[in-house]
Amino acid sequence: MRPNVPDTPAWNALVEHAEELGEFDLRAAFAADPERASAMTVDGADLTLDYSKHLVTADTMSLLVALATEADVEGHRAAMFGGEHINATEDRAVLHTALRAPADVSMSDAADSGENVVDDVHDVLDRMAATATRIRDGEWLGHSGESIRTVINIGIGGSDLGPVMATAALAAFTADHLDTRFVSNVDGDDLGEALRGVDLARTLFIVASKTFTTQETLANAGEARARLVEYFDGDDSAVAAHFLALSTNAEGVAAFGIDTDNMFGFWDWVGGRYSLDSAIGMSLMIAIGPEAFRAMLAGFRAMDEHFLNAPLERNLPVLMGVLGVWYRNLLGLSTLAVLPYVNDLARFPAYLQQLDMESNGKRIRLDGEPVVGETGPIVWGEPGTNGQHAFYQLLHQGTTVVPADFIGVLQPHHDIGEHHDLLMANLFAQTEALAFGKTADEVRAEGVAEHLVAHKTFPGNRPTSTLIAPKLSPHLLGQLVALYEHKVFVQGVIWGINSFDQWGVELGKVLAKRLVAEIQADDPAPVTSHDSSTNALVERYRAARRARLG
Ligand code: G6Q
């Protein structure tokens, strides 16, 4: 089947190549070339990518890199770092790379007459560091004069997933005397549980919202504020010592009742899902300390520099990006599993789900035309080895081929018994089994009864990347996040889409607002304004609500 891809020289060459390649066999490829692994292993900053277990030849990679060149990844990369308004549908620059630029680097929004945004970034970072240090050192006092013990970040989507993921990833670096909690869902059980057992006199709420208009966040923050004021016998002035805001919307913050002295700002050129390294990372900075936070920023920067400077054929984000395009467009595979063999990265797949799917889940190109062929993959995953005891069955023997990124570190934080050897042995065993499988003859040779041979045969040829790093440190985490940010960018450029807007999340938000009004209306008349399914569901809920509230 000829894949449905654009008709350009590099695409056409790839389509032809895919057809010629036919049934690629990893066993044969490794047998034919003893240098395959070393030729297909590349370093970038502290990360090593082995992509030799992919369904590609050296020619495939050259053609894929030619595709990236044809799409002008390098030109788009320069435009992004140069502050051009590549987020054209929102007329915004995309400058999250400025958030980790050293103070002596100058970057600017191209529409803003060259004003250096890196100075603003460092001003905010310095203020964040001063406040985080006071909180960590017990010098920031609550309304009744006690130091802070619990920090509760209230935010959702891009204002939650990054800090949640990173606080878990860097658990080994967090302060023992501080408990960091996260509330995102408008399900009251989320806030209810986060507040369970906390001493409000020693609790700091951080309201993280770029727009400061998000329904869920304002509902949670409003309730937290009400609880705090009630705790202090109706004394509104308590809010100042117990609330910080992270936002681009100073007016919204003030209207909510948080003093803008307690606000840490960022800018419209930071997308929500690209904001972990902005003020949105405040809860993380308090947990790990300013020095570790700055080390994470330096890690981001190290990967930015690799992305900027390494030749495309040895550039990790480019290689991972084009491999994704190969599977999505040429081989018709629709998902990507991310499988960290690093338990602290448990939330990394969920973080990448937003980064990738919100960025590249698009069907209209920047020129307004529908895309030709597929765009962003469905991203999912869980840490190994846990996943091995669950969904790996499908990876090995299912009817769907799932390309996967395996991530491992050479050194654990807690070097307990032989745990790390077992963990890494499992990682290597899985990628080996996925690549090479087990033939029917091999199964027979083990003396397996004939009627079970097919059941015990593994087809192999299941493609994986292996990413290896020395140790999960703040610096390494920054590199890892930036690697995937730039991978997503490369793919967005090749697909000709805008990776930086998110109109797809709007419709549901608008409909939800209308439905809230209908659900809460005193009018006992049945709801008829929707389809019959939605009307009936709303009616059922309204009846239960009337009974619940009396
Ligand atoms: C991210 C998205 C989205 C956003 C949330 C929260 O790129 O735009 O996940 O981060 O909707 O938005 P606020 O930070 O404005 O509350």
Coordinates of C-alpha atoms and ligand atoms in Angstrom, one line a residue:
M1 CA 0.0 0.0 0.0
R2 CA 1.4 3.4 -1.0
P3 CA 1.3 5.6 2.1
N4 CA -0.5 8.9 1.7
V5 CA 2.3 11.4 2.0
P6 CA 3.0 14.7 0.3
D7 CA 4.4 14.7 -3.2
T8 CA 7.9 16.1 -2.8
P9 CA 11.2 14.7 -3.8
A10 CA 12.3 13.6 -0.3
W11 CA 8.9 12.1 0.5
N12 CA 8.7 10.3 -2.8
A13 CA 12.2 8.9 -2.4
L14 CA 11.2 7.6 1.1
V15 CA 8.0 6.0 -0.2
E16 CA 9.9 4.2 -2.9
H17 CA 12.5 3.1 -0.4
A18 CA 9.8 1.8 2.0
E19 CA 8.4 -0.2 -0.9
E20 CA 11.8 -1.6 -1.8
L21 CA 12.6 -2.4 1.8
G22 CA 9.5 -4.6 2.1
E23 CA 9.7 -6.9 5.1
F24 CA 12.7 -5.6 6.9
D25 CA 14.2 -8.2 9.2
L26 CA 16.3 -7.1 12.2
R27 CA 17.9 -10.5 12.7
A28 CA 19.2 -10.4 9.1
A29 CA 20.3 -6.7 9.5
F30 CA 22.3 -7.4 12.6
A31 CA 23.8 -10.6 11.1
A32 CA 24.8 -8.8 8.0
D33 CA 26.5 -5.9 9.8
P34 CA 28.5 -6.4 13.0
E35 CA 28.9 -2.6 13.2
R36 CA 25.2 -1.9 13.1
A37 CA 24.9 -1.0 16.8
S38 CA 27.9 1.3 16.9
A39 CA 26.9 3.0 13.7
M40 CA 23.5 3.6 15.0
T41 CA 24.4 4.9 18.5
V42 CA 24.7 8.6 19.0
D43 CA 25.4 10.8 22.0
G44 CA 23.8 14.1 22.8
A45 CA 24.7 16.0 26.0
D46 CA 24.8 13.1 28.6
L47 CA 22.3 10.9 26.7
T48 CA 23.1 8.0 24.5
L49 CA 20.6 6.9 21.9
D50 CA 20.9 3.4 20.4
Y51 CA 18.5 3.3 17.5
S52 CA 19.9 0.2 15.9
K53 CA 16.8 -1.9 16.8
H54 CA 14.6 0.1 14.5
L55 CA 13.3 -1.1 11.2
V56 CA 15.7 1.0 9.2
T57 CA 18.9 0.8 7.1
A58 CA 21.6 3.4 6.8
D59 CA 19.8 4.4 3.6
T60 CA 16.5 4.9 5.4
M61 CA 18.2 7.2 7.9
S62 CA 19.8 9.2 5.1
L63 CA 16.5 9.6 3.3
L64 CA 14.8 10.6 6.6
V65 CA 17.4 13.2 7.3
A66 CA 17.0 14.4 3.7
L67 CA 13.3 14.8 4.5
A68 CA 14.1 16.9 7.5
T69 CA 16.5 19.0 5.4
E70 CA 13.8 19.4 2.7
A71 CA 11.3 20.5 5.3
D72 CA 13.9 23.1 6.4
V73 CA 14.1 21.9 10.0
E74 CA 17.2 24.1 10.4
G75 CA 15.5 27.2 9.1
H76 CA 12.5 26.6 11.4
R77 CA 14.8 25.9 14.3
A78 CA 16.5 29.3 13.7
A79 CA 13.1 31.0 13.5
M80 CA 12.1 29.5 16.8
F81 CA 15.3 30.4 18.6
G82 CA 15.1 33.8 16.8
G83 CA 11.8 34.7 18.4
E84 CA 9.8 34.7 15.1
H85 CA 6.1 34.2 15.5
I86 CA 6.1 30.6 14.4
N87 CA 2.9 30.1 16.5
A88 CA 1.1 31.8 13.6
T89 CA -2.4 31.0 14.6
E90 CA -1.9 32.8 17.9
D91 CA 0.6 35.3 16.5
R92 CA 3.2 34.5 19.1
A93 CA 6.8 33.8 19.4
V94 CA 7.8 30.4 20.8
L95 CA 10.7 31.1 23.2
H96 CA 10.7 28.5 25.9
T97 CA 14.3 28.0 25.0
A98 CA 14.9 31.5 26.5
L99 CA 13.8 30.2 29.9
R100 CA 17.0 28.2 30.2
A101 CA 19.4 30.6 28.4
P102 CA 22.4 31.7 30.5
A103 CA 22.3 35.4 31.5
D104 CA 24.9 36.4 28.9
V105 CA 22.8 35.1 26.0
S106 CA 20.4 37.5 24.3
M107 CA 17.1 36.4 22.8
S108 CA 14.1 38.4 21.8
D109 CA 10.6 38.3 20.5
A110 CA 11.1 39.3 16.8
A111 CA 8.0 41.5 17.0
D112 CA 9.4 43.4 20.1
S113 CA 12.2 45.5 18.7
G114 CA 15.0 43.3 20.1
E115 CA 14.2 43.6 23.8
N116 CA 16.3 40.9 25.5
V117 CA 13.8 38.6 27.2
V118 CA 16.6 36.6 28.9
D119 CA 17.0 39.5 31.4
D120 CA 13.4 39.3 32.4
V121 CA 13.7 35.5 32.7
H122 CA 16.6 35.9 35.1
D123 CA 14.9 38.6 37.1
V124 CA 12.0 36.2 37.7
L125 CA 14.3 33.3 38.5
D126 CA 16.2 35.4 41.1
R127 CA 12.9 36.4 42.7
M128 CA 11.7 32.8 42.7
A129 CA 15.0 31.7 44.2
A130 CA 14.9 34.2 47.0
T131 CA 11.3 33.2 47.9
A132 CA 12.0 29.5 47.6
T133 CA 15.0 29.9 49.9
R134 CA 13.0 31.7 52.5
I135 CA 10.3 29.0 52.4
R136 CA 12.9 26.2 52.6
D137 CA 14.8 27.9 55.4
G138 CA 11.7 28.4 57.5
E139 CA 11.9 32.2 57.2
W140 CA 8.7 32.6 55.2
L141 CA 6.1 32.6 58.0
G142 CA 2.4 31.9 57.8
H143 CA -0.2 34.2 59.2
S144 CA 0.2 32.9 62.7
G145 CA 4.0 33.1 62.5
E146 CA 4.8 29.5 61.8
S147 CA 7.0 28.2 59.0
I148 CA 5.7 26.3 56.0
R149 CA 5.6 22.5 56.0
T150 CA 3.2 21.8 53.1
V151 CA 3.2 23.3 49.6
I152 CA 0.1 22.7 47.5
N153 CA 0.3 23.5 43.8
I154 CA -3.1 24.2 42.3
G155 CA -3.0 24.1 38.5
I156 CA -4.0 21.9 35.6
G157 CA -2.6 20.7 32.2
G158 CA 0.6 22.5 31.5
S159 CA 0.4 24.2 34.9
D160 CA 0.4 20.8 36.7
L161 CA 1.9 18.0 34.6
G162 CA 5.5 19.4 34.5
P163 CA 5.9 20.1 38.2
V164 CA 4.1 16.8 39.1
M165 CA 6.4 14.8 36.8
A166 CA 9.6 16.6 37.8
T167 CA 8.9 16.5 41.5
A168 CA 8.5 12.8 41.3
A169 CA 11.5 12.4 39.0
L170 CA 13.7 14.4 41.4
A171 CA 12.3 12.8 44.6
A172 CA 15.8 12.0 45.6
F173 CA 16.7 15.7 45.7
T174 CA 13.6 17.0 47.6
A175 CA 13.8 18.5 51.1
D176 CA 12.7 16.1 53.8
H177 CA 10.9 18.7 55.8
L178 CA 8.6 19.9 53.0
D179 CA 5.6 18.0 51.7
T180 CA 4.7 19.0 48.1
R181 CA 1.1 18.1 46.9
F182 CA -0.7 18.8 43.7
V183 CA -4.3 19.5 43.0
S184 CA -5.5 19.6 39.4
N185 CA -8.9 18.0 38.9
V186 CA -12.1 19.9 39.5
D187 CA -13.3 16.6 41.1
G188 CA -13.6 17.8 44.7
D189 CA -12.0 14.6 45.8
D190 CA -8.7 15.8 44.5
L191 CA -8.7 19.0 46.6
G192 CA -10.3 17.1 49.5
E193 CA -7.5 14.5 49.6
A194 CA -4.8 17.1 49.2
L195 CA -6.1 19.0 52.2
R196 CA -6.4 15.9 54.3
G197 CA -4.3 16.1 57.4
V198 CA -2.6 19.4 56.5
D199 CA -2.1 22.1 59.0
L200 CA -3.4 25.2 57.2
A201 CA -1.3 27.5 59.5
R202 CA 1.8 25.9 57.9
T203 CA 0.5 25.5 54.3
L204 CA 1.4 27.5 51.2
F205 CA -0.9 27.4 48.2
I206 CA 0.6 28.1 44.8
V207 CA -2.0 29.0 42.2
A208 CA -0.4 28.1 38.8
S209 CA -2.3 29.4 35.8
K210 CA -0.9 31.1 32.8
T211 CA -4.3 32.7 32.0
F212 CA -5.7 32.8 35.5
T213 CA -9.1 32.0 33.9
T214 CA -9.1 28.2 34.0
Q215 CA -12.3 27.0 35.5
E216 CA -10.8 24.0 37.4
T217 CA -8.0 26.0 38.8
L218 CA -10.1 28.9 39.9
A219 CA -12.6 26.6 41.5
N220 CA -9.9 24.8 43.5
A221 CA -8.0 28.0 44.4
G222 CA -11.3 29.7 45.4
E223 CA -12.1 26.8 47.8
A224 CA -8.6 26.7 49.2
R225 CA -8.8 30.4 49.9
A226 CA -12.2 30.1 51.5
R227 CA -10.9 27.3 53.8
L228 CA -7.9 29.3 54.8
V229 CA -9.8 32.4 55.6
E230 CA -12.3 30.3 57.6
Y231 CA -9.4 28.8 59.5
F232 CA -8.2 32.2 60.4
D233 CA -11.7 33.3 61.6
G234 CA -12.6 35.2 58.5
D235 CA -9.4 37.2 58.4
D236 CA -8.8 37.9 54.7
S237 CA -5.3 39.3 55.4
A238 CA -4.1 35.7 56.0
V239 CA -4.2 35.1 52.2
A240 CA -1.0 37.2 51.7
A241 CA 1.2 34.8 53.7
H242 CA -0.3 31.6 52.3
F243 CA -0.8 32.2 48.6
L244 CA 1.6 32.6 45.7
A245 CA 0.5 33.0 42.0
L246 CA 2.3 31.9 38.9
S247 CA 0.7 33.6 35.9
T248 CA 1.0 36.0 33.0
N249 CA -2.2 37.7 34.1
A250 CA -1.5 40.2 36.8
E251 CA -5.0 41.7 36.7
G252 CA -6.6 38.3 37.2
V253 CA -4.2 37.5 40.1
A254 CA -5.1 40.8 41.8
A255 CA -8.8 40.3 41.2
F256 CA -8.6 36.9 42.8
G257 CA -7.1 38.6 45.9
I258 CA -3.4 37.6 45.7
D259 CA -1.0 40.4 46.1
T260 CA 1.0 40.8 42.9
D261 CA 4.1 41.0 45.1
N262 CA 3.5 37.3 45.6
M263 CA 3.2 36.7 41.9
F264 CA 5.9 35.2 39.6
G265 CA 5.3 36.0 36.0
F266 CA 6.0 34.5 32.6
W267 CA 5.1 35.5 29.1
D268 CA 2.8 34.6 26.3
W269 CA 5.7 33.1 24.3
V270 CA 5.8 30.2 26.8
G271 CA 3.2 27.6 25.9
G272 CA 1.6 25.8 28.9
R273 CA 3.1 22.4 28.0
Y274 CA 6.5 24.1 27.6
S275 CA 6.4 25.9 31.0
L276 CA 8.0 23.6 33.5
D277 CA 11.1 25.7 33.4
S278 CA 9.3 29.0 33.8
A279 CA 7.7 30.3 37.1
I280 CA 5.3 27.3 36.7
G281 CA 8.2 25.3 38.2
M282 CA 8.0 27.2 41.5
S283 CA 6.7 24.2 43.5
L284 CA 9.6 22.1 42.1
M285 CA 12.1 24.8 43.0
I286 CA 10.8 24.9 46.6
A287 CA 11.0 21.1 46.7
I288 CA 14.5 20.7 45.3
G289 CA 16.0 24.1 45.9
P290 CA 17.1 26.9 43.6
E291 CA 20.5 25.4 42.9
A292 CA 19.1 22.1 41.7
F293 CA 16.5 24.0 39.7
R294 CA 19.2 25.9 38.0
A295 CA 21.1 22.7 37.3
M296 CA 17.9 21.4 35.6
L297 CA 17.8 24.6 33.5
A298 CA 21.4 24.0 32.5
G299 CA 20.4 20.5 31.4
F300 CA 17.7 21.9 29.2
R301 CA 20.3 24.3 27.8
A302 CA 22.8 21.5 27.1
M303 CA 20.2 19.7 25.0
D304 CA 19.2 23.0 23.3
E305 CA 22.9 23.4 22.3
H306 CA 23.1 19.9 21.0
F307 CA 19.9 20.5 19.0
L308 CA 21.3 23.7 17.6
N309 CA 24.8 22.5 16.8
A310 CA 24.9 18.8 16.1
P311 CA 24.7 17.8 12.4
L312 CA 21.2 16.5 11.6
E313 CA 22.4 12.9 11.2
R314 CA 23.8 12.9 14.7
N315 CA 21.2 15.1 16.3
L316 CA 19.1 13.2 18.9
P317 CA 15.9 15.2 18.6
V318 CA 16.1 15.0 14.8
L319 CA 16.8 11.3 14.7
M320 CA 14.0 10.5 17.1
G321 CA 11.7 12.9 15.2
V322 CA 12.3 11.4 11.8
L323 CA 12.0 7.8 13.2
G324 CA 8.6 8.8 14.4
V325 CA 7.7 10.1 11.0
W326 CA 8.9 6.8 9.4
Y327 CA 6.6 4.8 11.6
R328 CA 3.6 7.1 11.5
N329 CA 3.7 7.9 7.8
L330 CA 5.5 5.2 6.0
L331 CA 4.7 2.1 8.1
G332 CA 1.3 3.2 9.3
L333 CA 2.0 2.7 13.1
S334 CA -0.1 4.9 15.3
T335 CA 1.3 4.8 18.8
L336 CA 4.5 5.4 20.6
A337 CA 5.2 3.7 24.0
V338 CA 7.6 5.5 26.4
L339 CA 8.9 3.0 28.9
P340 CA 11.2 4.4 31.5
Y341 CA 13.2 1.8 33.5
V342 CA 13.5 4.5 36.1
N343 CA 10.8 4.4 38.6
D344 CA 11.1 8.1 39.5
L345 CA 10.1 8.8 35.8
A346 CA 6.7 7.2 36.4
R347 CA 4.9 10.4 35.4
F348 CA 7.1 11.1 32.4
P349 CA 4.9 9.2 29.9
A350 CA 1.9 11.2 31.1
Y351 CA 3.9 14.4 30.7
L352 CA 4.9 13.5 27.2
Q353 CA 1.4 12.6 26.4
Q354 CA 0.5 16.3 26.7
L355 CA 3.7 17.6 25.2
D356 CA 3.4 15.4 22.1
M357 CA -0.4 14.9 21.6
E358 CA -1.4 18.5 22.4
S359 CA 1.4 19.8 20.1
N360 CA 1.1 17.5 17.2
G361 CA -2.5 16.2 17.4
K362 CA -3.4 18.5 14.4
R363 CA -5.1 17.9 11.1
I364 CA -4.7 21.4 9.5
R365 CA -1.4 22.6 8.2
L366 CA 0.0 26.1 8.9
D367 CA -1.1 27.1 5.3
G368 CA -4.7 26.3 6.3
E369 CA -4.9 23.1 4.2
P370 CA -5.6 19.7 5.6
V371 CA -2.5 17.6 6.3
V372 CA -1.8 14.8 3.9
G373 CA -1.3 11.6 5.9
E374 CA -1.0 11.1 9.6
T375 CA 0.5 13.5 12.3
G376 CA 1.2 13.0 16.0
P377 CA 1.2 9.5 17.5
I378 CA -0.8 8.4 20.5
V379 CA 1.8 8.4 23.3
W380 CA 1.5 6.2 26.3
G381 CA 3.5 4.2 28.7
E382 CA 4.4 3.1 32.3
P383 CA 7.6 2.4 34.0
G384 CA 9.4 -1.0 33.6
T385 CA 9.4 -3.5 34.9
N386 CA 5.8 -3.0 36.0
G387 CA 4.5 -2.8 32.5
Q388 CA 6.1 -6.1 31.7
H389 CA 3.6 -7.8 34.0
A390 CA 0.7 -6.0 32.3
F391 CA 0.6 -4.8 28.7
Y392 CA 3.9 -6.1 27.3
Q393 CA 2.0 -9.2 26.1
L394 CA 0.5 -7.0 23.3
L395 CA 3.9 -5.5 22.6
H396 CA 5.4 -8.9 22.0
Q397 CA 2.6 -10.9 20.4
G398 CA -0.2 -8.5 19.6
T399 CA -1.4 -7.7 16.1
T400 CA -0.3 -4.1 16.5
V401 CA 3.3 -3.1 16.3
V402 CA 4.2 -0.4 18.9
P403 CA 7.5 1.4 18.5
A404 CA 8.8 2.1 22.0
D405 CA 11.4 4.3 23.7
F406 CA 13.1 2.5 26.5
I407 CA 14.9 4.8 29.0
G408 CA 17.5 3.5 31.5
V409 CA 20.1 5.0 33.8
L410 CA 23.5 3.5 34.7
Q411 CA 23.4 4.4 38.4
P412 CA 20.4 4.3 40.8
H413 CA 20.0 6.7 43.7
H414 CA 19.4 3.9 46.1
D415 CA 21.9 1.1 45.3
I416 CA 20.0 -1.6 47.0
G417 CA 21.1 -5.3 46.7
E418 CA 21.1 -6.4 43.1
H419 CA 18.1 -4.3 42.2
H420 CA 19.7 -2.2 39.6
D421 CA 21.2 -5.2 37.8
L422 CA 17.8 -6.9 37.7
L423 CA 16.2 -3.7 36.5
M424 CA 18.7 -3.1 33.6
A425 CA 18.8 -6.8 32.7
N426 CA 15.0 -6.6 32.2
L427 CA 15.3 -3.5 30.0
F428 CA 17.9 -5.1 27.8
A429 CA 16.0 -8.4 27.7
Q430 CA 12.9 -6.7 26.5
T431 CA 14.4 -4.8 23.7
E432 CA 16.3 -7.9 22.6
A433 CA 13.1 -10.0 22.7
L434 CA 11.1 -7.4 20.9
A435 CA 13.7 -7.1 18.1
F436 CA 14.6 -10.7 17.6
G437 CA 11.6 -12.6 18.9
K438 CA 11.7 -16.4 18.9
T439 CA 11.2 -18.5 15.8
A440 CA 9.0 -21.5 15.6
D441 CA 12.1 -23.7 15.1
E442 CA 13.6 -22.3 18.2
V443 CA 10.5 -23.0 20.2
R444 CA 10.4 -26.6 18.8
A445 CA 14.0 -27.1 19.7
E446 CA 13.0 -26.5 23.3
G447 CA 10.8 -29.5 23.0
V448 CA 7.5 -27.6 23.1
A449 CA 4.5 -29.6 22.0
E450 CA 3.5 -28.9 18.4
H451 CA 0.1 -27.5 19.3
L452 CA 1.7 -24.9 21.4
V453 CA 4.5 -23.8 19.0
A454 CA 2.6 -21.0 17.4
H455 CA 1.5 -19.7 20.8
K456 CA 5.0 -19.6 22.0
T457 CA 6.5 -18.0 18.9
F458 CA 7.5 -14.4 19.0
P459 CA 7.5 -12.5 15.7
G460 CA 10.3 -10.0 16.7
N461 CA 10.9 -7.0 14.4
R462 CA 9.3 -4.8 17.0
P463 CA 11.2 -1.5 16.9
T464 CA 12.7 0.2 19.9
S465 CA 15.0 3.1 20.9
T466 CA 17.2 2.7 23.9
L467 CA 18.1 5.9 25.7
I468 CA 20.8 5.5 28.3
A469 CA 21.9 8.2 30.8
P470 CA 24.4 8.2 33.6
K471 CA 22.0 9.0 36.5
L472 CA 18.7 10.8 36.9
S473 CA 19.8 14.2 38.1
P474 CA 18.2 17.6 37.7
H475 CA 20.6 18.3 34.9
L476 CA 19.7 15.0 33.2
L477 CA 15.9 15.6 33.6
G478 CA 16.3 19.0 31.8
Q479 CA 18.1 17.3 28.9
L480 CA 15.4 14.6 28.7
V481 CA 12.5 17.0 28.6
A482 CA 14.3 19.3 26.0
L483 CA 15.1 16.2 23.9
Y484 CA 11.4 15.4 23.6
E485 CA 10.4 19.1 23.2
H486 CA 12.7 19.3 20.2
K487 CA 11.6 15.9 18.8
V488 CA 8.0 17.1 18.8
F489 CA 9.2 20.4 17.1
V490 CA 11.0 18.5 14.3
Q491 CA 8.0 16.4 13.6
G492 CA 5.7 19.4 13.6
V493 CA 8.0 21.1 11.0
I494 CA 7.9 18.0 8.8
W495 CA 4.2 17.8 9.0
G496 CA 3.8 21.5 8.3
I497 CA 1.6 22.0 11.4
N498 CA 1.6 24.5 14.2
S499 CA 2.8 22.5 17.3
F500 CA 2.2 25.5 19.6
D501 CA -1.5 26.1 19.5
Q502 CA -4.3 24.0 21.1
W503 CA -7.6 25.0 19.6
G504 CA -8.8 21.4 20.1
V505 CA -9.2 21.8 23.8
E506 CA -11.5 24.8 23.4
L507 CA -14.8 23.3 22.3
G508 CA -15.3 21.1 25.4
K509 CA -14.5 24.1 27.7
V510 CA -17.2 26.2 26.0
L511 CA -19.8 23.5 26.2
A512 CA -18.9 22.7 29.8
K513 CA -19.6 26.3 30.8
R514 CA -23.1 26.1 29.1
L515 CA -23.8 22.8 30.8
V516 CA -22.9 24.1 34.3
A517 CA -25.5 26.8 33.9
E518 CA -28.1 24.2 32.8
I519 CA -27.2 21.7 35.6
Q520 CA -27.5 24.4 38.3
A521 CA -30.6 26.2 36.9
D522 CA -33.6 26.3 39.3
D523 CA -35.9 25.7 36.3
P524 CA -37.4 22.3 36.7
A525 CA -38.3 22.0 33.0
P526 CA -36.4 19.2 31.3
V527 CA -33.3 20.0 29.4
T528 CA -34.0 19.8 25.6
S529 CA -31.3 21.9 24.0
H530 CA -28.8 19.1 23.3
D531 CA -29.0 15.7 21.5
S532 CA -31.1 13.1 23.1
S533 CA -28.1 11.4 24.7
T534 CA -26.7 14.5 26.4
N535 CA -30.2 15.7 27.4
A536 CA -30.9 12.3 29.2
L537 CA -27.5 12.3 30.9
V538 CA -28.0 15.8 32.2
E539 CA -31.5 15.0 33.4
R540 CA -30.3 11.9 35.2
Y541 CA -27.6 14.0 36.9
R542 CA -30.0 16.8 37.8
A543 CA -32.4 14.4 39.5
A544 CA -29.5 12.9 41.6
R545 CA -28.3 16.4 42.4
R546 CA -31.8 17.5 43.6
A547 CA -31.9 14.5 45.9
R548 CA -28.3 15.1 47.1
L549 CA -28.8 18.8 47.9
G550 CA -32.4 18.3 49.2
Ligands
G6Q1 C1 -0.9 23.6 27.5 C2 -2.4 23.8 27.4 C3 -3.1 23.5 28.7 C4 -3.0 24.6 29.8 C5 -4.1 24.4 30.8 C6 -4.0 25.3 32.0 O1 -0.2 23.8 26.6 O2 -2.6 25.1 26.9 O3 -2.8 22.3 29.3 O4 -1.7 24.5 30.4 O5 -5.3 24.5 30.2 O6 -4.0 26.6 31.6 P1 -3.7 27.8 32.5 O7 -2.3 27.7 32.9 O8 -4.0 29.1 31.8 O9 -4.6 27.7 33.7

